[in-house]
């Protein structure tokens, strides 16, 4: 009888004793979790990159539609920069980004600008630090401001951005109309991306800003596309559109659409897409 009671108690004690992980089981579980994380992390990163690319396209879309509304109101596109001469400060420097502000819900900033005065002088200088989010690509890890040298050997902080215009349409003192784009609005680049690259000095070698031509010679509102110099075989204007998106960059076409173009696009096609009336047959 005593033996049977002890057996029952032993069986009950065995059932109630806690069952923990062994060291081997713990290591296996950690290894499985590590494998799952390594499999999921690239997918998460790719998803975030795709979201940033989509947001970037949305910014370009908003800017392009703003320019269309500007064109409807003024019967012309705004100039890339107001430039009357190389000397500082004989030019105001304001560009299409400043003139487009009321059409992208930035009327307060636009109304604060004195368009009769240079953008780097007086009260205008402080406005150059404003940084409308629609002018910034979320993929670009750039500072909010960078210092630009002015001829007085001083520097002025200017807000960074990522969306310059096509020089053929939004160049200095340009007043292009959509009717001038005989190659077709859907075949011609209006705006594009430009990544921020800090140069050796305070003036970056590659950047963009909504304000325009900040010092009369430092251009941030438009870019020239690369082309082959006649008879030399060398490429001019390599620092055109660029981005930190994997595989290419977003470009807004003159019809208001936005597309992602591969970084392997032929330079000749880029040039053909930039010219508004070159008569080229563009295929992309």
mmCIF file of C-alpha atoms in Angstrom, residues 53-54 56-65 185-186 188-193 249-261:
data_model
loop_
_atom_site.group_PDB
_atom_site.id
_atom_site.type_symbol
_atom_site.label_atom_id
_atom_site.label_comp_id
_atom_site.label_asym_id
_atom_site.label_seq_id
_atom_site.Cartn_x
_atom_site.Cartn_y
_atom_site.Cartn_z
ATOM 1 C CA UNK A 53 10.553 56.633 -54.209
ATOM 2 C CA UNK A 54 6.771 56.923 -54.429
ATOM 3 C CA UNK A 56 9.503 61.517 -54.264
ATOM 4 C CA UNK A 57 7.329 61.000 -57.328
ATOM 5 C CA UNK A 58 4.487 62.696 -55.488
ATOM 6 C CA UNK A 59 6.673 65.738 -54.812
ATOM 7 C CA UNK A 60 7.642 66.030 -58.466
ATOM 8 C CA UNK A 61 4.010 65.594 -59.473
ATOM 9 C CA UNK A 62 2.940 68.438 -57.190
ATOM 10 C CA UNK A 63 5.680 70.736 -58.519
ATOM 11 C CA UNK A 64 4.844 69.905 -62.136
ATOM 12 C CA UNK A 65 1.127 70.509 -61.617
ATOM 13 C CA UNK A 185 4.865 67.304 -73.709
ATOM 14 C CA UNK A 186 5.045 63.581 -72.924
ATOM 15 C CA UNK A 188 10.138 66.310 -72.874
ATOM 16 C CA UNK A 189 11.570 66.573 -69.347
ATOM 17 C CA UNK A 190 10.300 69.440 -67.207
ATOM 18 C CA UNK A 191 11.868 68.664 -63.812
ATOM 19 C CA UNK A 192 14.092 65.997 -62.354
ATOM 20 C CA UNK A 193 16.052 64.892 -59.323
ATOM 21 C CA UNK A 249 15.917 58.673 -60.855
ATOM 22 C CA UNK A 250 12.454 60.194 -61.091
ATOM 23 C CA UNK A 251 11.744 62.734 -63.823
ATOM 24 C CA UNK A 252 8.644 64.860 -64.343
ATOM 25 C CA UNK A 253 7.655 65.282 -67.974
ATOM 26 C CA UNK A 254 6.108 68.426 -69.402
ATOM 27 C CA UNK A 255 2.661 66.819 -69.522
ATOM 28 C CA UNK A 256 2.731 66.566 -65.708
ATOM 29 C CA UNK A 257 3.400 62.825 -65.514
ATOM 30 C CA UNK A 258 6.267 61.413 -63.444
ATOM 31 C CA UNK A 259 8.294 58.358 -64.394
ATOM 32 C CA UNK A 260 11.272 56.467 -63.018
ATOM 33 C CA UNK A 261 14.120 56.256 -65.522
#
